Tab-separated table of C-alpha atoms and ligand atoms in Angstrom:
chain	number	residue	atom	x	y	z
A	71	UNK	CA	0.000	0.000	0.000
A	72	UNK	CA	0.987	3.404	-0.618
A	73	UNK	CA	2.578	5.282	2.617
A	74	UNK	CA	1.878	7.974	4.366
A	75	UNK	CA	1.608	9.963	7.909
A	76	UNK	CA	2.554	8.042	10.839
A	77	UNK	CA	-0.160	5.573	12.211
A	78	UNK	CA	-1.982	6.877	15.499
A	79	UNK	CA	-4.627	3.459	15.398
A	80	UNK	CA	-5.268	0.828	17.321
A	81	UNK	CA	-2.995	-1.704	15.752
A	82	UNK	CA	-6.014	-4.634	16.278
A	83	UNK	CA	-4.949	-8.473	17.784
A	84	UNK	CA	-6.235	-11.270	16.534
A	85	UNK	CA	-7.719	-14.009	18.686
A	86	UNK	CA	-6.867	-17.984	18.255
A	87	UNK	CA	-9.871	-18.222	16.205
A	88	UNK	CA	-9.541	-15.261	13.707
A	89	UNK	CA	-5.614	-16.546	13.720
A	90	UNK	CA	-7.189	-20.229	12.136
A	91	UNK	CA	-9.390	-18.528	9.845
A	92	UNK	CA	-6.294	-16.392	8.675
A	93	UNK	CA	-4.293	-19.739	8.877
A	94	UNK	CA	-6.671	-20.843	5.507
A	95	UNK	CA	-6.793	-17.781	3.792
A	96	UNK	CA	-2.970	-17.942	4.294
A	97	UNK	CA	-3.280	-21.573	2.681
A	98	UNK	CA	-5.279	-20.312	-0.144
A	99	UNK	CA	-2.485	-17.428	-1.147
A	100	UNK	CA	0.192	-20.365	-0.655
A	101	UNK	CA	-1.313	-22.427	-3.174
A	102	UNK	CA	-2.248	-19.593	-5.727
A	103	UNK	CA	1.180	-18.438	-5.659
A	104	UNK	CA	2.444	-22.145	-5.872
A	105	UNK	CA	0.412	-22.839	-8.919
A	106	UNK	CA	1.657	-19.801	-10.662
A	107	UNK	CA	4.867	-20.046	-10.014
A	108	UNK	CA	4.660	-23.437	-12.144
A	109	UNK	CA	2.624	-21.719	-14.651
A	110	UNK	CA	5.432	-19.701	-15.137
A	111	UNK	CA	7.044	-19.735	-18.865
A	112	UNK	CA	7.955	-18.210	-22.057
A	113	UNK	CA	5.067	-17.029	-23.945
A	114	UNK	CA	2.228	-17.123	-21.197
A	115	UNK	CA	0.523	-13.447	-20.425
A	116	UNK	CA	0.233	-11.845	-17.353
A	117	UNK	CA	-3.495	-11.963	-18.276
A	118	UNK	CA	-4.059	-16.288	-18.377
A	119	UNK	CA	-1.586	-15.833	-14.519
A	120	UNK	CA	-4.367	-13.667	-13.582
A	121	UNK	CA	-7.083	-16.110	-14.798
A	122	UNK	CA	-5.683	-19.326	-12.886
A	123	UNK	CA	-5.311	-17.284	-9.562
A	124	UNK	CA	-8.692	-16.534	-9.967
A	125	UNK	CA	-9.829	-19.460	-11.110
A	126	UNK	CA	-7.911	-21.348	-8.116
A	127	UNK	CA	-8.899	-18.957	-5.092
A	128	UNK	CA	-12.274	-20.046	-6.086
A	129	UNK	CA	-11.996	-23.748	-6.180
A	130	UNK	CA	-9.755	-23.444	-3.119
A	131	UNK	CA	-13.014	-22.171	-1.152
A	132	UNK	CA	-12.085	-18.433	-0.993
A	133	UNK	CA	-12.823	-14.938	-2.486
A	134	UNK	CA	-10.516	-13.004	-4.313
A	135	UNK	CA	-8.924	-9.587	-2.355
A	136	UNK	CA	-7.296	-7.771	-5.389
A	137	UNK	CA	-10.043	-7.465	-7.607
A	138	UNK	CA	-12.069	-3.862	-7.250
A	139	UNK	CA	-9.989	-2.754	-4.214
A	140	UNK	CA	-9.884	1.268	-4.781
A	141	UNK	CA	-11.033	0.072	-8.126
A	142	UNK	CA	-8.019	-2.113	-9.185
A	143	UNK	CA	-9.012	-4.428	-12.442
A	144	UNK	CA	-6.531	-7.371	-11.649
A	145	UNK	CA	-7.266	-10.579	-9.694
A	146	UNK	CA	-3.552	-10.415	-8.885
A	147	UNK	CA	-0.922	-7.870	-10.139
A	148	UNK	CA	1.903	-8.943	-12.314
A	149	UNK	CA	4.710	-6.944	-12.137
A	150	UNK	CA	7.201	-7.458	-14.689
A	151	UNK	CA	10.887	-6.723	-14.795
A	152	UNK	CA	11.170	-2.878	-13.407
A	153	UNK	CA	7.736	-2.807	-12.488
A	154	UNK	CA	7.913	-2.558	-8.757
A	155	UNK	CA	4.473	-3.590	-7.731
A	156	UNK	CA	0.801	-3.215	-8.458
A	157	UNK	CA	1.317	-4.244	-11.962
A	158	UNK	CA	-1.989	-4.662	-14.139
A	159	UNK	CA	-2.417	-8.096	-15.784
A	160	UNK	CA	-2.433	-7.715	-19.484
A	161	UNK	CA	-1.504	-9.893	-22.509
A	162	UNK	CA	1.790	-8.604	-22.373
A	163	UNK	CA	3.606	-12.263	-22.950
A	164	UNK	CA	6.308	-13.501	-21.078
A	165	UNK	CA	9.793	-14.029	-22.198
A	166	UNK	CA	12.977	-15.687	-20.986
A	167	UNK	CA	14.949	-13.855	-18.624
A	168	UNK	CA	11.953	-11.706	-17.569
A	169	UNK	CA	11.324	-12.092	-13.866
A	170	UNK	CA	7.302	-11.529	-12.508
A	171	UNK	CA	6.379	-10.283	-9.179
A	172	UNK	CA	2.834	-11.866	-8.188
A	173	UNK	CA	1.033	-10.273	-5.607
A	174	UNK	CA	-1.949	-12.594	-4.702
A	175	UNK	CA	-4.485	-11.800	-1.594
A	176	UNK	CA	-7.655	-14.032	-0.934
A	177	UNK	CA	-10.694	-13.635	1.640
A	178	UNK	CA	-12.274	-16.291	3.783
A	179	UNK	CA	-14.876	-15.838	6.046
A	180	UNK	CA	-14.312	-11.952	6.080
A	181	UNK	CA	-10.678	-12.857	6.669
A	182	UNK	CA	-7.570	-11.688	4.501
A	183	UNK	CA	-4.172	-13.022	4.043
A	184	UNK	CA	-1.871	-11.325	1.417
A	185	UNK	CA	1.497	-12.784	-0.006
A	186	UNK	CA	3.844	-11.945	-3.184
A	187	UNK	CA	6.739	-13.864	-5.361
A	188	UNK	CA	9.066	-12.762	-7.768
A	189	UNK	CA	9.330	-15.505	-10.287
A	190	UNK	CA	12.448	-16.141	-12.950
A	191	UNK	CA	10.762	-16.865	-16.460
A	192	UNK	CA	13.321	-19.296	-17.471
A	193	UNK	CA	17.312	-18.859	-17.427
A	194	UNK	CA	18.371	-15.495	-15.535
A	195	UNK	CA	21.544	-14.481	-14.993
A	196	UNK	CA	23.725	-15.118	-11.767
A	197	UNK	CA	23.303	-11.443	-11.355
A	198	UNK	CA	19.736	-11.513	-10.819
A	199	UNK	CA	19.217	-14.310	-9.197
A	200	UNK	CA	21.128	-12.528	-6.405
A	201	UNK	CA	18.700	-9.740	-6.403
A	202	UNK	CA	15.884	-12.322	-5.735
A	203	UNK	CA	17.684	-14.074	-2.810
A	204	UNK	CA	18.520	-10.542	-1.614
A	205	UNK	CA	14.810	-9.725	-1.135
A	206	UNK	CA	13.700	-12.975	-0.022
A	207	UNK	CA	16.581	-13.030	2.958
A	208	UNK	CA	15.220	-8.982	3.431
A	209	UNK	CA	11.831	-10.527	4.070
A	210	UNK	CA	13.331	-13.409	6.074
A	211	UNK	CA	15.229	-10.456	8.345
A	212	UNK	CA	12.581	-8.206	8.729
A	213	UNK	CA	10.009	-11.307	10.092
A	214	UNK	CA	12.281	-12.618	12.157
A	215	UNK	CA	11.872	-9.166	14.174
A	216	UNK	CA	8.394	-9.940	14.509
A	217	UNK	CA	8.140	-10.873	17.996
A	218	UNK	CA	6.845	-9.795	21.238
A	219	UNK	CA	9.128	-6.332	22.477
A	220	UNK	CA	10.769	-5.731	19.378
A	221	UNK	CA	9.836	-2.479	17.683
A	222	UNK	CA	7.814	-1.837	15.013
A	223	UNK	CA	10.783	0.043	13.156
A	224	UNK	CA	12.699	-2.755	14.117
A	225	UNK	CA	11.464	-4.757	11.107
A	226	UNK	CA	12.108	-1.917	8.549
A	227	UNK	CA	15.445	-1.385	9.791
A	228	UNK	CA	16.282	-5.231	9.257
A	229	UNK	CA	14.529	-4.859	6.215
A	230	UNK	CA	16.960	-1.605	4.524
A	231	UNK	CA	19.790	-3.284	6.637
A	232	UNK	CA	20.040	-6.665	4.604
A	233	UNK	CA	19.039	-4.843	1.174
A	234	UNK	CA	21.462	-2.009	1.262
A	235	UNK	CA	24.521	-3.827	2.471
A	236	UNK	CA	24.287	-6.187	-0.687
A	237	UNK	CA	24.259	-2.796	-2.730
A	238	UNK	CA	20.230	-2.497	-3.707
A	239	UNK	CA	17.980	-0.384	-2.811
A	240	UNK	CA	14.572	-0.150	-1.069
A	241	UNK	CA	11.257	1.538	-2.470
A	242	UNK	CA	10.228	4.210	0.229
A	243	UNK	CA	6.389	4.952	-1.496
A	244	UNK	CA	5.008	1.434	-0.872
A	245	UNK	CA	4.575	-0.090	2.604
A	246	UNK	CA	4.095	-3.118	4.282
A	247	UNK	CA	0.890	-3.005	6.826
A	248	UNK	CA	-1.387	-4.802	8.830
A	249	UNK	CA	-3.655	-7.244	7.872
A	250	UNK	CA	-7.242	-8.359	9.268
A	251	UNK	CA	-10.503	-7.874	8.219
A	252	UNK	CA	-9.199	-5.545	5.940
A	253	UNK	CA	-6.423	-6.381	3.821
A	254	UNK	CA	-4.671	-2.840	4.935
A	255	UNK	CA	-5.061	-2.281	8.694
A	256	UNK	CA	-2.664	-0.231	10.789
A	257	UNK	CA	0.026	-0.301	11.604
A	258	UNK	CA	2.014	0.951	7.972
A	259	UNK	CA	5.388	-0.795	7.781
A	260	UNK	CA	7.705	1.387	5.936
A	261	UNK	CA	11.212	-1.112	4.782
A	262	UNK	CA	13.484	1.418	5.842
A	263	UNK	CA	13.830	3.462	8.823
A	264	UNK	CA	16.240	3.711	12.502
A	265	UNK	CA	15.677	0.545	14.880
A	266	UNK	CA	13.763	1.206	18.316
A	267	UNK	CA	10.698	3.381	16.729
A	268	UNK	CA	7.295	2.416	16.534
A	269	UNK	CA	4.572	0.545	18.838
A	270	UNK	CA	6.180	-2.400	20.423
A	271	UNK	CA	4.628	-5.765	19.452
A	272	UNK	CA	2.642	-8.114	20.554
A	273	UNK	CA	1.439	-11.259	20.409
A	274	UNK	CA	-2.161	-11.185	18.159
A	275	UNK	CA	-0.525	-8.808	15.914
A	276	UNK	CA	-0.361	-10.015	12.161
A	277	UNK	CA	1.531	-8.108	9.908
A	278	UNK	CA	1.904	-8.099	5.873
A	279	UNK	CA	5.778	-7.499	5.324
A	280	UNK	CA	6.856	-7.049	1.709
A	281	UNK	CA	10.401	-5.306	1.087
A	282	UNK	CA	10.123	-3.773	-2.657
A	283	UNK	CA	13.717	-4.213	-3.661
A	284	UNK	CA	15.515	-2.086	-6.903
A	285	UNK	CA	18.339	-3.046	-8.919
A	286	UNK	CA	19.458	0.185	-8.922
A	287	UNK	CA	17.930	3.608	-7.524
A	288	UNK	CA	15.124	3.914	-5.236
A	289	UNK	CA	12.751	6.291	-7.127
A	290	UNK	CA	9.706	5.045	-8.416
A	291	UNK	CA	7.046	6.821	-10.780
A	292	UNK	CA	3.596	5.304	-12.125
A	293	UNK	CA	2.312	4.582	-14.894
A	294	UNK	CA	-0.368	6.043	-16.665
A	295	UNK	CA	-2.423	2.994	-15.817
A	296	UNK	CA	-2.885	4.627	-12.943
A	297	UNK	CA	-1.523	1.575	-11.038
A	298	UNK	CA	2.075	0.383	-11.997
A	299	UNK	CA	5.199	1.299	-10.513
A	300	UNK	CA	8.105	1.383	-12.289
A	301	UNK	CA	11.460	1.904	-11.148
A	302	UNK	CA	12.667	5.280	-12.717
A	303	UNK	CA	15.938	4.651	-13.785
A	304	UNK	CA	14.233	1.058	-15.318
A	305	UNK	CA	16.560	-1.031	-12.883
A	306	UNK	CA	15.063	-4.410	-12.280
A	307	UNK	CA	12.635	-4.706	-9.552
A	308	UNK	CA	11.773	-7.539	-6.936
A	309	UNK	CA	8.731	-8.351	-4.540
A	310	UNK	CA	8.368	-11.038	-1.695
A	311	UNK	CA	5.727	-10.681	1.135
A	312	UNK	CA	4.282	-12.639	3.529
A	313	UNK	CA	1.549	-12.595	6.385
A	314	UNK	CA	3.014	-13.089	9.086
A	315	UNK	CA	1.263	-13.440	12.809
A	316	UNK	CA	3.139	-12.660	15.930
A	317	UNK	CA	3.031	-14.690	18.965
A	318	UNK	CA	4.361	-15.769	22.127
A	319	UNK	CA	7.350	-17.502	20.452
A	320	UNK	CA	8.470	-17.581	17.134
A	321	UNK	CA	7.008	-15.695	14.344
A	322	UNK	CA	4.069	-17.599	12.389
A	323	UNK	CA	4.138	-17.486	8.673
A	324	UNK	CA	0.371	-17.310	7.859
A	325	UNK	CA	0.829	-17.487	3.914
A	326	UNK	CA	2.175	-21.032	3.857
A	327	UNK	CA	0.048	-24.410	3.809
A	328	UNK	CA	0.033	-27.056	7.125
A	329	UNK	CA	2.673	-29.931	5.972
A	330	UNK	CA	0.773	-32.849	5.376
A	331	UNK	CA	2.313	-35.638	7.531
A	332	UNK	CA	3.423	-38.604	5.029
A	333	UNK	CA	3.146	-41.054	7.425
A	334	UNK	CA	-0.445	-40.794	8.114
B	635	LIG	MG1	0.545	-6.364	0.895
């Protein structure tokens, strides 16, 4: 989501219950972004990615979150290349050493859970590769702050820590955010910032974190879509997010499935 003034709400917690009804719509996004990411090849459109997320967030029992929200026309968004985030499906077609960010969100029983992947298309270079471990190890950091008596700001530092030491660079305009009944609840989580700022958290707390990483510089512009961001200087751009819940011990990654136990 787009950032802004600092958050004065409530940031809400979730009970045991709402957590296991976020636990499935975290599931649902799992699987989505599973399927796509072996849908994945030269020559398929952002548009037919858009059409099997849908397609599966409905057989998978939930409702899609993307679709309408401040009047966005995706299912998902696609973001290709040096689009940052937010990108609009199209039939724009795939090709080999492309990478796709794909934001997916899904809705059951009222509840949200919101995750993103940045996908190679087939052969990349070492080069970029490394900018797609960089962001996923930025997530990685900045969740692993997500326990009780860490700051808020403590996550965005981790966040601009891991990304700017490996010589990228970190969006400022989009943020991650809370995540509940709405898909964005306070509090914002900006992927930069000093450690030690922010409300302290707590267990019940579930946040959406989702470093927006750039090859290159940090500006962004958009599109006259009305929707994508592109990096400015057209440096390649990755997403990863997940839902994440905070508890008592560890951090819970919402946006992943149960593992099925083979022996039963
Ligand atoms: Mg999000």
């Amino acid at each position: 989501m787009r950032g802004g003034t600092a958050e004065l709400e409530m940031i809400e917690l979730k009970s045991p219950s709402q957590l296991q009804i976020m636990r499935r719509a975290g599931c649902v996004v799992a699987e989505v972004l599973e399927e796509l990411r072996q849908a994945v090849r030269p020559g398929v459109t952002t548009l037919e990615l858009d059409e099997l997320a849908r397609v599966a967030i409905v057989r998978l029992g939930a409702r899609v979150a993307f679709k309408g929200y401040r009047g966005f026309p995706g299912n998902i968004c696609t973001s290709v290349n040096e689009e940052v985030v937010h990108g609009v499906p199209s039939r724009r077609k795939l090709v080999r050493g492309d990478i796709v960010g794909l934001d997916a969100g899904a809705i059951v029983e009222g509840y949200y859970a919101d995750a993103a992947i940045t996908v190679p298309v087939d052969g990349i270079s070492q080069e970029v590769e490394r900018l797609l471990q960089v962001t996923e190890e930025a997530l990685a950091d900045g969740m692993a702050m997500a326990t009780p008596g860490h700051r808020l700001s403590d996550i965005s530092h981790a966040v601009q820590n891991r990304v700017e030491g490996r010589g990228y660079s970190v969006v400022r305009e989009f943020v991650g955010h809370g995540i509940g009944t709405q898909l964005h609840e306070p509090p914002q989580i900006p992927n930069y910032g000093a450690p030690g700022y922010g409300p302290i958290l707590k267990a019940g707390m579930v946040l959406a974190i989702e470093p927006m990483v750039n090859q290159g510089k940090p500006e962004i512009r958009i599109l006259s879509d009305g929707w994508t961001a592109v990096s400015v200087d057209g440096s390649l751009s990755a997403h990863f997010e997940h839902t994440v819940a905070v508890t008592e011990g560890a951090p819970e990654v919402l946006t992943k499935c149960p593992k099925k136990n083979p022996s039963k």
